[in-house]
Coordinates of C-alpha atoms and ligand atoms in Angstrom, one line a residue:
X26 CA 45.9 39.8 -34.3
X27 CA 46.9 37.8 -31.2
X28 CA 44.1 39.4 -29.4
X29 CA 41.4 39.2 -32.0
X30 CA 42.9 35.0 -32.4
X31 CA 41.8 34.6 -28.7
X32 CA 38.6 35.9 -28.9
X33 CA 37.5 34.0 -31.1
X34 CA 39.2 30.9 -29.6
X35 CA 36.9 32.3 -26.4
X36 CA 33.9 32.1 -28.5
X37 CA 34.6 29.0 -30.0
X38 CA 34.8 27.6 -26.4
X39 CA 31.7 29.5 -25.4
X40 CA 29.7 27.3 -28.1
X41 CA 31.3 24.2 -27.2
X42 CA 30.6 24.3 -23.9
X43 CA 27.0 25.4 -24.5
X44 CA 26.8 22.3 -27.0
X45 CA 27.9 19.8 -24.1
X46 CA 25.7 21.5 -22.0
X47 CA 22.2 21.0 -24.2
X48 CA 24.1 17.8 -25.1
X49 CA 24.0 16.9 -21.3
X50 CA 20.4 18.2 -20.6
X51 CA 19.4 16.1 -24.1
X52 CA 21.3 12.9 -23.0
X53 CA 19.5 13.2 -19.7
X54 CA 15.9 14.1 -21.5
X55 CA 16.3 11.1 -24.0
X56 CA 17.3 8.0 -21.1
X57 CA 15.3 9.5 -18.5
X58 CA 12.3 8.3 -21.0
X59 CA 10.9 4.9 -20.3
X60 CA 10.5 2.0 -22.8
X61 CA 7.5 1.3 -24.7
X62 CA 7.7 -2.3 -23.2
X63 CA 9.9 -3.2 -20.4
X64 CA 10.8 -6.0 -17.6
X65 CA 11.0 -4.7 -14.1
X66 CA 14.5 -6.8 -13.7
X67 CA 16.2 -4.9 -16.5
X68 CA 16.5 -1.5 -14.5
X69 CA 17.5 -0.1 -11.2
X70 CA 20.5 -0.6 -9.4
X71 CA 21.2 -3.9 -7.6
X72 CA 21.9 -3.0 -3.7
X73 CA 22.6 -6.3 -1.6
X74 CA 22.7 -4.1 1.5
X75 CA 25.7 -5.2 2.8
X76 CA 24.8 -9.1 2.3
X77 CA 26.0 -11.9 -0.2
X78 CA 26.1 -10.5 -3.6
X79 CA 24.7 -12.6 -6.7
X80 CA 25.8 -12.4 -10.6
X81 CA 23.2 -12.1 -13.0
X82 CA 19.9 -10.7 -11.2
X83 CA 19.6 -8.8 -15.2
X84 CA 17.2 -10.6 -17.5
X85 CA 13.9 -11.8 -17.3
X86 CA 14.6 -15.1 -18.2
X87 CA 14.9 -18.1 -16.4
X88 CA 17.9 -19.5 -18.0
X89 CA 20.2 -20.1 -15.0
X90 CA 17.9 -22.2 -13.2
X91 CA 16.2 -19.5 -11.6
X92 CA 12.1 -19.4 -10.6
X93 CA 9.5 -17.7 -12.4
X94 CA 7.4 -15.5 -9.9
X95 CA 4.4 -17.3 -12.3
X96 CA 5.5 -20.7 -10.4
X97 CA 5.0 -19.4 -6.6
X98 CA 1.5 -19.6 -6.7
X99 CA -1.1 -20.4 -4.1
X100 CA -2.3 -24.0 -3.4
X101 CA -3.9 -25.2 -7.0
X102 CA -5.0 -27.9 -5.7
X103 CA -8.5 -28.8 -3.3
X104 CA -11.5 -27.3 -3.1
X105 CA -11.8 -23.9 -1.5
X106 CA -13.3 -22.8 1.8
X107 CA -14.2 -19.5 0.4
X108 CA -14.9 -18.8 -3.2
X109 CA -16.3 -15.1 -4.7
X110 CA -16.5 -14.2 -7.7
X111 CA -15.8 -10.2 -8.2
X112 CA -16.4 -8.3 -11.9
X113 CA -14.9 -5.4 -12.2
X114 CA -17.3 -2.8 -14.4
X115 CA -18.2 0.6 -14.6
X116 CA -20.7 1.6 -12.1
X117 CA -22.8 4.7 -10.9
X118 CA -23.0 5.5 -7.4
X119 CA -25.3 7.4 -5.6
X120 CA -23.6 8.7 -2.4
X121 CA -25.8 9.6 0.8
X122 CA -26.3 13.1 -0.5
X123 CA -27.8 11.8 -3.6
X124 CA -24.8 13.0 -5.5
X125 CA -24.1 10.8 -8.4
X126 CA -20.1 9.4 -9.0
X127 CA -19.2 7.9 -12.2
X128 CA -17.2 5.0 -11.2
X129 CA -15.6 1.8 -11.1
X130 CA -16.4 -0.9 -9.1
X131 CA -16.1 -4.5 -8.3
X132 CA -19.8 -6.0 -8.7
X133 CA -21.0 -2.7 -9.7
X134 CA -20.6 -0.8 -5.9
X135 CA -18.0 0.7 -4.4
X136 CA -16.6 -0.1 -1.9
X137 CA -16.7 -4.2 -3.6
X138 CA -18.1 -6.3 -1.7
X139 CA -16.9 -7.0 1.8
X140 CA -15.2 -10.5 2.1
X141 CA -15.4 -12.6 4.8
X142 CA -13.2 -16.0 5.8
X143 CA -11.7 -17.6 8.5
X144 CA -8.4 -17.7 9.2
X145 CA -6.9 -20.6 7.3
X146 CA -9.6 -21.1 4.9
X147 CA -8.3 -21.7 1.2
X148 CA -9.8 -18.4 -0.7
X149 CA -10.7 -18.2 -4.3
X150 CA -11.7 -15.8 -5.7
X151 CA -12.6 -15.4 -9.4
X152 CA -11.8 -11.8 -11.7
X153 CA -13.5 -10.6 -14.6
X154 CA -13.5 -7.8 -15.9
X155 CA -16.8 -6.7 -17.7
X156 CA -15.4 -3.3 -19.2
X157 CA -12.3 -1.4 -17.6
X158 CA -11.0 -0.4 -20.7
X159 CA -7.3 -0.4 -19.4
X160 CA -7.4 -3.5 -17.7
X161 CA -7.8 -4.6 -13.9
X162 CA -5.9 -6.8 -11.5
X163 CA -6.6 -8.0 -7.5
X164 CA -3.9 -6.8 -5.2
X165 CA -4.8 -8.3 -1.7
X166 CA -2.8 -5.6 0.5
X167 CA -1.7 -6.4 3.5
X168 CA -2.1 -10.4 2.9
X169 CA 1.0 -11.6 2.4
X170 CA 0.0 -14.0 -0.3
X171 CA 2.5 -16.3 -2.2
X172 CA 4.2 -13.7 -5.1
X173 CA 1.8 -15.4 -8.1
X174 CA -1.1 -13.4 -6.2
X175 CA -0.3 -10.5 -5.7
X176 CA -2.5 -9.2 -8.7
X177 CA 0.4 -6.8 -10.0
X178 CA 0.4 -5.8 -13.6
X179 CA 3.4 -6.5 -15.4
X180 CA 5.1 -8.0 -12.5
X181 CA 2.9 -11.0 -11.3
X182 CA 0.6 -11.2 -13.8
X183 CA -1.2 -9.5 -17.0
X184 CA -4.1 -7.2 -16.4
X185 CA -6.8 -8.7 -17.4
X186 CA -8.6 -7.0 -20.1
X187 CA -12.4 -6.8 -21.1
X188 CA -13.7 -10.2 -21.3
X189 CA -11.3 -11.4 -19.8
X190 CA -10.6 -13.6 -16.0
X191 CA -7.9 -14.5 -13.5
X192 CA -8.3 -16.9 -11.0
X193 CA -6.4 -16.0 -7.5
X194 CA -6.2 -19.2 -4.9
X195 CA -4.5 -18.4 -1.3
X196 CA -4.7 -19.9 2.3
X197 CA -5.9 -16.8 4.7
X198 CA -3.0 -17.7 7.3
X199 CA -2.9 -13.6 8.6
X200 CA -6.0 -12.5 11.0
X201 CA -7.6 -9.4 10.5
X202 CA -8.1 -6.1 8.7
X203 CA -7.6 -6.3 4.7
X204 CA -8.2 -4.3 1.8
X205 CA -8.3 -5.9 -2.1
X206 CA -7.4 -3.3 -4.9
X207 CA -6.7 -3.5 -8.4
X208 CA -2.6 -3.0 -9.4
X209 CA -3.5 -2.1 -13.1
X210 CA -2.6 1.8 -13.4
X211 CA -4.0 1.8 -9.7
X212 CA -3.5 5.4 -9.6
X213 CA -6.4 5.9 -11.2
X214 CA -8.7 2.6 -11.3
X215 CA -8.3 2.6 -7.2
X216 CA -9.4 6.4 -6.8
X217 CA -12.9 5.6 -8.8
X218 CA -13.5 2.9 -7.0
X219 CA -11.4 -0.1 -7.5
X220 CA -11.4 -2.0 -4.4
X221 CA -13.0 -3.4 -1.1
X222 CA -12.2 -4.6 2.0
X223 CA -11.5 -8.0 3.3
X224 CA -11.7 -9.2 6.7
X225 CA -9.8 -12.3 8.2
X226 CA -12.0 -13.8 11.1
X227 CA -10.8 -15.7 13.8
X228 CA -11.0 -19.9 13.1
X229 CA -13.5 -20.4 16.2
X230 CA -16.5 -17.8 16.9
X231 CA -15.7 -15.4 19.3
X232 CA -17.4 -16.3 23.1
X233 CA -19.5 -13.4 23.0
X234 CA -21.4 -11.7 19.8
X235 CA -19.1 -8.7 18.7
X236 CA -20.6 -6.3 16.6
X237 CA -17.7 -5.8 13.9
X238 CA -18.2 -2.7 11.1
X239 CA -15.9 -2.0 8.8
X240 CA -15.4 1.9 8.2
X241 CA -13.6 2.2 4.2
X242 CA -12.7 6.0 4.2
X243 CA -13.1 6.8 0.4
X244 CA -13.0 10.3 -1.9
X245 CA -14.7 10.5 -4.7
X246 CA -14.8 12.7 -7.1
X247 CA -13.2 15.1 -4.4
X248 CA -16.0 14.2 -1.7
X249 CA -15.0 12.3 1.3
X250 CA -17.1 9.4 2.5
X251 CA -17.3 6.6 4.9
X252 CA -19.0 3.2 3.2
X253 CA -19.8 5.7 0.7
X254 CA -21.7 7.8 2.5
X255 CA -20.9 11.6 2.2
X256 CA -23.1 12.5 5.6
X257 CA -23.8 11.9 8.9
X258 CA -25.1 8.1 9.3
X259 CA -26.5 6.9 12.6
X260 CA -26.9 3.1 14.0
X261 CA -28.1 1.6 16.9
X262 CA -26.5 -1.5 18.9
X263 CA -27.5 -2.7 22.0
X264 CA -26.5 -2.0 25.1
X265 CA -23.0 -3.8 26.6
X266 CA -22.2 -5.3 23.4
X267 CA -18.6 -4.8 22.3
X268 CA -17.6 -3.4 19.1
X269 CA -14.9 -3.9 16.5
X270 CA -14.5 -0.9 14.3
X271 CA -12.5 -1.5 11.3
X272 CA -10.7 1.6 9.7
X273 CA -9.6 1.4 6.3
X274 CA -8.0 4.4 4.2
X275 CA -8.3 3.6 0.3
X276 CA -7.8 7.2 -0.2
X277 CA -3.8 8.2 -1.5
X278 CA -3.6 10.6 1.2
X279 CA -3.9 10.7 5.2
X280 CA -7.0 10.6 6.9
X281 CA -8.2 11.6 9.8
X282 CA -10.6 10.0 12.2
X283 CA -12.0 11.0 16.3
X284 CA -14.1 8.9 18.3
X285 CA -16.4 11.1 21.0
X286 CA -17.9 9.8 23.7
X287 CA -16.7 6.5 24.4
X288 CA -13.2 5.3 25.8
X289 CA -11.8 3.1 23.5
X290 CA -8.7 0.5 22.5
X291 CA -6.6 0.2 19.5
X292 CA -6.7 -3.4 19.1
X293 CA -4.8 -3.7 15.8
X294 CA -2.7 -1.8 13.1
X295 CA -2.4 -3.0 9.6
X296 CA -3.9 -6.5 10.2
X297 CA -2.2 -7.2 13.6
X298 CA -3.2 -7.5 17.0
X299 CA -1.9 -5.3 19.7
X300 CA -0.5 -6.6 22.3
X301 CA -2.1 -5.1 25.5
X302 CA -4.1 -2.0 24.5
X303 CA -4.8 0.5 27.1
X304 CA -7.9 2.6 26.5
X305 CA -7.6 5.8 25.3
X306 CA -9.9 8.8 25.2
X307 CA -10.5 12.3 23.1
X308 CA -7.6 10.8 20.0
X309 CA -7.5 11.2 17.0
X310 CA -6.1 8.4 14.6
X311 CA -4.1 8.9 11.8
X312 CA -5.4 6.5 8.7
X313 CA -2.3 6.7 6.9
X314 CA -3.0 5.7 2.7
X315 CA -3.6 1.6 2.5
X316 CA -3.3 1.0 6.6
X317 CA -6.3 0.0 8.7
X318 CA -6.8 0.6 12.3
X319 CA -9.2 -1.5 15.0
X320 CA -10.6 -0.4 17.6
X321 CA -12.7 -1.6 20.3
X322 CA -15.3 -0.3 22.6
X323 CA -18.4 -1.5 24.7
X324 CA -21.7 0.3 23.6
X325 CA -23.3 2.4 25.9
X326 CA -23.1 6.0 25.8
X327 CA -23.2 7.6 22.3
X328 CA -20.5 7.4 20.0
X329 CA -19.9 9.5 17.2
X330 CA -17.5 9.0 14.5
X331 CA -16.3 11.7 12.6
X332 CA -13.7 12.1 9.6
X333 CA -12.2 14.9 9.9
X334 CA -12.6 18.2 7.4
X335 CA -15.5 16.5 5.6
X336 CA -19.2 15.8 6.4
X337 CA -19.0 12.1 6.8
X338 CA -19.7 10.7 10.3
X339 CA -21.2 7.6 12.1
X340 CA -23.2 7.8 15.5
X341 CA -23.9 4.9 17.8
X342 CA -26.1 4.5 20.2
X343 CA -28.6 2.2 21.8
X344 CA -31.6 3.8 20.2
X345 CA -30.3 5.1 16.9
X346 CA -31.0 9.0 17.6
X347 CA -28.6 9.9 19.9
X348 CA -25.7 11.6 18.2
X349 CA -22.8 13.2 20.6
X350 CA -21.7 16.8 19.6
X351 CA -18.2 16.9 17.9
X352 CA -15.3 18.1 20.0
X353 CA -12.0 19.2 19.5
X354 CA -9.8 17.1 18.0
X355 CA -8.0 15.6 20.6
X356 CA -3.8 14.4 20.1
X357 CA -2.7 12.4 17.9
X358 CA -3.0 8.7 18.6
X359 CA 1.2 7.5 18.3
X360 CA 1.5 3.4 18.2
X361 CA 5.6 3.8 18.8
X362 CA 4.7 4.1 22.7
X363 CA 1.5 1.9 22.9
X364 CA 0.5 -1.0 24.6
X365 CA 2.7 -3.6 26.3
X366 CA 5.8 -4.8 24.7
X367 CA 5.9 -9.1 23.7
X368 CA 8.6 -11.4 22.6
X369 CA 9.1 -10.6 18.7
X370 CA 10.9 -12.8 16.3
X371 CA 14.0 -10.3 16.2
X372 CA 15.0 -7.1 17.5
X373 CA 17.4 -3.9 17.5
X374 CA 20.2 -5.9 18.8
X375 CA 19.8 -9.0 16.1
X376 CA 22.2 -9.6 13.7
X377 CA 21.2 -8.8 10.1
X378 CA 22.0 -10.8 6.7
X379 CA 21.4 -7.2 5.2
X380 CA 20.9 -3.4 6.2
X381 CA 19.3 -1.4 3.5
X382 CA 18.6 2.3 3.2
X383 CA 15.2 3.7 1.5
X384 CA 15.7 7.3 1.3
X385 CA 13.1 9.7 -0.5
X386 CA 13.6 13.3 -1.6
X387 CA 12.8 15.4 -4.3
X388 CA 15.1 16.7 -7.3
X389 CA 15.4 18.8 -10.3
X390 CA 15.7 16.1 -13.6
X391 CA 13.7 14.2 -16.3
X392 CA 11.0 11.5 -15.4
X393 CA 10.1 9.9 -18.6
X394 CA 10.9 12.4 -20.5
X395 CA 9.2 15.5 -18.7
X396 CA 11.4 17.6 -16.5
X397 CA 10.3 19.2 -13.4
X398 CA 10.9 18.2 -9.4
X399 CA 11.2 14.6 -9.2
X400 CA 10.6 12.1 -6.5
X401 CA 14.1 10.4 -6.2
X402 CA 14.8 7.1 -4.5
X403 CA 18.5 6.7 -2.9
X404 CA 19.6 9.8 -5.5
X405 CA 17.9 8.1 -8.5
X406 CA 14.9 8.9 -10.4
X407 CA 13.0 5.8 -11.7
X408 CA 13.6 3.9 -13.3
X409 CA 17.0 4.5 -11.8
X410 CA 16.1 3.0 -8.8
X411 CA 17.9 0.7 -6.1
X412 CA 16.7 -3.0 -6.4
X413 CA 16.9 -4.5 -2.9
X414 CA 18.4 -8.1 -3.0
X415 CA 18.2 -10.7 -0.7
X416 CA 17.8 -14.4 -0.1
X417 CA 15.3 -16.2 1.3
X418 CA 15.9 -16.7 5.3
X419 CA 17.6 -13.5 5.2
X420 CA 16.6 -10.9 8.1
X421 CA 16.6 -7.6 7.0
X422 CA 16.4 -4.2 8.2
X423 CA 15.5 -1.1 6.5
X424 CA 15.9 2.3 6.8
X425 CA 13.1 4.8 5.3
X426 CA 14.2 8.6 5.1
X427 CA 11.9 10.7 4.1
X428 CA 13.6 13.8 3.2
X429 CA 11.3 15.6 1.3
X430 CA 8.5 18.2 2.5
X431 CA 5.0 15.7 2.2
X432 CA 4.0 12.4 4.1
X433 CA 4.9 8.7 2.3
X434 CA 2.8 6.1 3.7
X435 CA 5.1 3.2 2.3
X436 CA 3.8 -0.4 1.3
X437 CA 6.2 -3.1 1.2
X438 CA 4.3 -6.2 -0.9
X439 CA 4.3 -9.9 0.8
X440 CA 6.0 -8.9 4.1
X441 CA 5.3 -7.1 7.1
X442 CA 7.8 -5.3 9.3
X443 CA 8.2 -4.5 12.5
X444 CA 9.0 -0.9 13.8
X445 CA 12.2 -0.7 15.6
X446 CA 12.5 2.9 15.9
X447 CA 11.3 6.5 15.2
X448 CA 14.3 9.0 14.7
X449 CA 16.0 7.0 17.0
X450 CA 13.6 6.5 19.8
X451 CA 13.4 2.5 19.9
X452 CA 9.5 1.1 19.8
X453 CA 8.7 0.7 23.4
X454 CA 5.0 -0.5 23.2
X455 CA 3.3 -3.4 21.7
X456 CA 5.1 -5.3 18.7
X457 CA 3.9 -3.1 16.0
X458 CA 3.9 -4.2 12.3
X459 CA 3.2 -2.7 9.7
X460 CA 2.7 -2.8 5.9
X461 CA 1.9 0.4 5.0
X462 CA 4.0 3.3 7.2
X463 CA 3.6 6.3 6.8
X464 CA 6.9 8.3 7.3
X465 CA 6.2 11.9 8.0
X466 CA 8.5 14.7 6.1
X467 CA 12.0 14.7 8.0
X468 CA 11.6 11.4 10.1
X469 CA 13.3 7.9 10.0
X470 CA 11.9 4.8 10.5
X471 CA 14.2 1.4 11.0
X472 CA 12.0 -1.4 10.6
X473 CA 13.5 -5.0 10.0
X474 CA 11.6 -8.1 8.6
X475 CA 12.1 -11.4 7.9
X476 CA 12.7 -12.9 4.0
X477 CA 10.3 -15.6 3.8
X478 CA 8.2 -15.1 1.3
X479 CA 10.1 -15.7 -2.2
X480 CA 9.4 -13.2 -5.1
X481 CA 9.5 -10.0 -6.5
X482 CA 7.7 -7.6 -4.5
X483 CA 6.8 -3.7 -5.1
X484 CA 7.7 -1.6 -2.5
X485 CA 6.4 2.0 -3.2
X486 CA 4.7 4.4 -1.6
X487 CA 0.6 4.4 -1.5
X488 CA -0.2 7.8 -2.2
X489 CA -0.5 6.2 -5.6
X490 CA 0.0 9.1 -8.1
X491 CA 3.6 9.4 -6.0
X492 CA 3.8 6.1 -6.8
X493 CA 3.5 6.6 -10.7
X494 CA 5.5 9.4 -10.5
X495 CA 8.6 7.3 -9.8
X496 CA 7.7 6.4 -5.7
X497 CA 8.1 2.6 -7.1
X498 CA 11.2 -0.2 -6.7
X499 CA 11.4 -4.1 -5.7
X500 CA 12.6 -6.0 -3.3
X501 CA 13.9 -9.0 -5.1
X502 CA 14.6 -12.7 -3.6
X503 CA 17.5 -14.1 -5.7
X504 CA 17.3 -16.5 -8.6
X505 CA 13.5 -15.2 -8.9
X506 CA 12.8 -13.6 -12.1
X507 CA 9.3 -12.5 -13.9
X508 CA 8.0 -13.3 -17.7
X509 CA 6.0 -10.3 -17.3
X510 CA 6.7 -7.3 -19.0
X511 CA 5.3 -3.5 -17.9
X512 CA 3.8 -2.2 -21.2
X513 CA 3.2 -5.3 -24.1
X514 CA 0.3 -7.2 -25.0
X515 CA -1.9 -6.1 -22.6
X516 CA -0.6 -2.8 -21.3
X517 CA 0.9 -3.5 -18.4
X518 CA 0.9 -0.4 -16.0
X519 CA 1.1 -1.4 -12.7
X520 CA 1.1 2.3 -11.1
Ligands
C2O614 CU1 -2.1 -1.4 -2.0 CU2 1.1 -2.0 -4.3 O1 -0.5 -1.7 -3.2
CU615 CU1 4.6 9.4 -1.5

């Protein structure tokens, strides 16, 4: 009697604790599922990195006196020094091969149309979208335009659907190597052929003519390109004249690029000059997803350009035939250790308003209610997230972990940063910033940056469909708040 009593009180326990259990595993399924319409501000985990710590970041209002992202806009005011007007339509390509891509692209080509200013120069430039169905935005990365601009959906702005236009007004203060992209469910708009590149000249013409070419490494459709073109391309420049190459990776993965024939510098990363460049000879450079490399070289042997595992490639020479053979891949180009080291703004042995940690790995849970290995961000899948808070004037530093087994080529919108160290090995070349790092599997960067630049900014990583998948939180300035919503009216989806 007693016996047969406690087995059943067993079994009764056995259910119960199988109940909690699916209970548990439900719970998880039905939070882990995100809102039909949502404000970025309502979700994630404020982390003030060790800094002052404000009430009330929740909310998307502006109640307490706070500032609407729409209000830190570009100069709205005087009459630009650049203006370009870009629609964004479905287009089909013909790559080099003659192999047709069904696309997407700004003025009907992809890559859009390069743009050129001067530094300083008040840009506008003018969006419509013809007929991208889910909407487009302009993302100028690696600009660090005032937070109104930055062209992301459901943060900064609403995508702007068929028929409709956005105007986007900025003074070009950086110099250098841009790209433009739309932010409206990038993942996918940017892979068919969302963007172009933009280029930041120098206020006063350079001394002596400078051939500059800008290289966009591109897949479509699965076939890798360079300007498009999916096969060997040859050009001729004249002899002695120096050459600016301008890499660009809008692909969501690494790329690959060596130079034969020539010695040559690397003059700038992510839109910022190098500080003594030494030249370098049989490297390869490692495009990480969203960052540019320059280069530099004086024409006169044969060049050749070649992107690695694909049939893309660019020979120079002074008569347009001659096309060096393709060698080995030489090592691996490593900015931590190059060029000669300059005053920087701040350093290792600053003191910092705030120390954050980014750390990325992978873990077994629910992301919008599908279950499966997710990307996690400090433990949390998103939208449980860490939000990083800080006040303008702030410095900050920031640690990225990447503990997981693939590359994260992370983009922090609005600010650049400058690498401190590599798993511990302090930068020991030229000041190297960066906005888009990529941060191999099992390495640590410290970078550190200055707040200046109020908003709220993505930071997420560029291999976009990571990036969708949950690779995706803010850094927030205090008191600043969107009236944006992801989802809504016009479908806000940022990723
Ligand atoms: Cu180039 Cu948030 O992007
Ligand atoms: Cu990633």
């Amino acid at each position: 009697m007693i016996r047969r009593l406690a087995l059943r009180t067993a079994a009764v326990a056995g259910v119960v604790v199988l109940l909690v259990g699916v209970g548990i595993v439900a719970k998880a399924w039905w939070d882990s599922r995100l809102p039909g319409t949502y404000s970025v501000m309502d979700f994630g985990e404020p982390d003030f990195g060790g800094g002052t710590e404000h009430a009330g970041h929740e909310g998307h209002g502006t109640a307490n006196g706070g500032i609407s992202v729409a209000d830190l806009h570009g100069p709205k005011n005087g009459k630009p020094d650049a203006r370009f007007e870009l629609v964004a339509k479905s287009a089909e390509i013909r790559l080099a091969s003659g192999r047709l891509v069904d696309a997407l692209g700004f003025d009907g080509t992809s890559p859009g149309p390069e743009l050129r200013v001067r530094q300083g120069d008040l840009v506008e430039v003018v969006l419509e979208n013809e007929d991208v169905e889910a909407g487009v935005t302009i993302h100028w990365h690696g600009v660090d335009v005032p937070n109104a601009e930055d062209g992301v959906a459901g943060v900064t702005q609403d995508a702007v659907p068929p028929g409709g236009r956005y105007v986007y007004r900025f003074r070009a203060e950086q110099l250098g190597t841009f790209w433009y992209h739309t932010h409206q469910v990038s993942s996918k708009e940017v892979k068919r052929g969302l963007f172009g590149v933009l280029v930041i000249e120098p206020r006063d013409e350079p001394a002596a003519p400078v051939d500059d070419l800008v290289l966009a490494v591109h897949t479509y459709d699965g076939i890798p390109t360079i300007n498009d073109s999916d096969q060997l391309e040859r050009q001729q420049v004249s002899p002695g004249t120096p050459l600016r190459l301008r890499f660009v990776n809008t692909d969501s993965f690494g790329q690959q690029v060596a130079i034969d024939g020539a010695p040559f510098r690397v003059v700038a990363i992510d839109g910022t000059d190098l500080n003594g460049p030494t030249p370098l000879e049989g490297r390869t450079l490692e495009l990480a997803a969203g960052g540019r490399i320059d280069i530099a070289l004086t024409m006169r042997e044969p060049v050749r350009i070649t992107l690695l595992k694909s049939n893309a490639a660019l020979a120079l020479s002074t008569d347009g035939a001659g096309v060096p053979a393709e060698q080995e891949p030489g090592p691996e180009f490593d900015p931590l250790t190059y060029g000669r080291p300059a005053p920087t703004p701040f350093d290792e042995s600053s003191s910092y308003d705030r120390r954050f940690e980014l750390k990325v790995t992978r873990k077994p849970g629910f992301f919008d209610g599908r279950p499966g290995r997710q990307w996690a961000i400090n433990g949390g899948i998103y939208p449980d997230v860490p939000m990083f808070m800080v006040d303008e004037g702030d410095l900050v530093e920031m640690t990225i972990v990447n503990d997981s087994n693939v590359v994260h080529p992370m983009h922090l919108h609005g600010h650049h940063v400058l690498v401190l160290s590599r798993d511990g090995v302090p930068a020991s070349g030229s000041p190297w910033w960066s906005d888009t790092l990529n941060v191999h599997p099992g390495e640590n960067y410290v970078v550190a940056f200055r707040a200046d630049n109020p908003g709220l900014w993505m930071d997420h990583c560029h291999n976009l469909p990571h990036a969708a998948k949950g690779l995706t939180m803010h850094v927030a300035y205090a008191g600043v708040s969107t009236p944006y919503l992801i989802g809504s009216e016009h479908d806000n989806a940022p990723e």
